Amino acid sequence: MELCLDLCDHDAFPAMVVRESVHVLPREVLGKSTFELAVTLMKWLPLWLVDKILLVLAWLVLGSISKYGLRRPSTGPLELKNTQGRTPVLDIGALGKIRSGDIKVVPGIKRFSPGRVELADGQVLDIDSVVLATGYRSNVPQWLQRCDFFSKDGFPKTPFPNGWKGQSGLYAVGFTRRGLSGASSDAVKAAKDIGRMWREETKPAKRPVACHRRCISQI
């Protein structure tokens, strides 16, 4: 959701694939961090009750999100975090973009074709780029076939700091195993490289300039 929000802020038109249910919580409630509030409540209340309170507050602040294609899990956000490691999404403005239609929520992907993607419900979208947010575990070899850039364990074969760029427009960000600093290093390099290629592709062609040469003939 944060990626889509950043893309919207830079005049792109992103579509976000949501295949599974997800908890979306407000970043703040009454000026206080949602997680800070949750930690405070857990000092006095059981986990299941804190989850109930967080969901009620999320509904009061954000309203119903199911009509936008976002389904909440049956398990509470904190319990889901403790049992499966799935962190709830903190909304920092993306939900407003989804409501306005600037971010389009779509179902799973059926197949890709050059410049297009066919969705599970039959829709076909024209696309320029695909951003894959692969989560905390790399499963790249399962879906990226016939590619020598990644090893069997799902990480680039080229070691840090040069494992951020493959062939045919493939970029890998966050595979450094060096935390946020490594991911940041990859992201900066990838962004600069994309910007460089964009400038080259959009550079206006030079117009031919007529050149008049003086000719001297001698007989």
mmCIF file of C-alpha atoms in Angstrom, residues 23-25 34-35 37-39 41-42 45-59 72-83 86 88:
data_model
loop_
_atom_site.group_PDB
_atom_site.id
_atom_site.type_symbol
_atom_site.label_atom_id
_atom_site.label_comp_id
_atom_site.label_asym_id
_atom_site.label_seq_id
_atom_site.Cartn_x
_atom_site.Cartn_y
_atom_site.Cartn_z
ATOM 1 C CA HIS A 23 -5.786 -6.004 8.493
ATOM 2 C CA VAL A 24 -5.630 -2.269 7.807
ATOM 3 C CA LEU A 25 -5.307 -0.088 10.914
ATOM 4 C CA THR A 34 -1.851 2.621 17.207
ATOM 5 C CA PHE A 35 0.872 0.191 18.236
ATOM 6 C CA LEU A 37 -1.911 2.184 22.236
ATOM 7 C CA ALA A 38 -1.985 -1.600 21.731
ATOM 8 C CA VAL A 39 1.086 -2.131 23.922
ATOM 9 C CA LEU A 41 -3.754 -1.876 26.540
ATOM 10 C CA MET A 42 -1.994 -5.254 26.670
ATOM 11 C CA LEU A 45 -6.239 -6.513 29.053
ATOM 12 C CA PRO A 46 -6.032 -9.940 27.366
ATOM 13 C CA LEU A 47 -4.857 -10.141 23.760
ATOM 14 C CA TRP A 48 -8.237 -11.058 22.301
ATOM 15 C CA LEU A 49 -9.876 -8.035 23.920
ATOM 16 C CA VAL A 50 -7.157 -5.678 22.688
ATOM 17 C CA ASP A 51 -7.733 -7.063 19.176
ATOM 18 C CA LYS A 52 -11.452 -6.333 19.492
ATOM 19 C CA ILE A 53 -10.752 -2.764 20.599
ATOM 20 C CA LEU A 54 -8.311 -2.188 17.728
ATOM 21 C CA LEU A 55 -10.830 -3.458 15.171
ATOM 22 C CA VAL A 56 -13.575 -1.219 16.573
ATOM 23 C CA LEU A 57 -11.241 1.795 16.462
ATOM 24 C CA ALA A 58 -10.213 0.890 12.895
ATOM 25 C CA TRP A 59 -13.865 0.730 11.847
ATOM 26 C CA ARG A 72 -10.168 -8.538 7.015
ATOM 27 C CA PRO A 73 -8.915 -11.895 8.421
ATOM 28 C CA SER A 74 -11.061 -13.700 10.967
ATOM 29 C CA THR A 75 -8.083 -13.692 13.362
ATOM 30 C CA GLY A 76 -7.325 -10.425 15.179
ATOM 31 C CA PRO A 77 -4.346 -8.297 14.109
ATOM 32 C CA LEU A 78 -2.173 -8.917 17.176
ATOM 33 C CA GLU A 79 -2.960 -12.616 17.350
ATOM 34 C CA LEU A 80 -2.164 -12.931 13.646
ATOM 35 C CA LYS A 81 1.139 -11.162 14.226
ATOM 36 C CA ASN A 82 2.032 -13.485 17.114
ATOM 37 C CA THR A 83 0.999 -16.742 15.438
ATOM 38 C CA ARG A 86 1.796 -11.203 9.485
ATOM 39 C CA PRO A 88 -1.116 -5.371 9.938
#
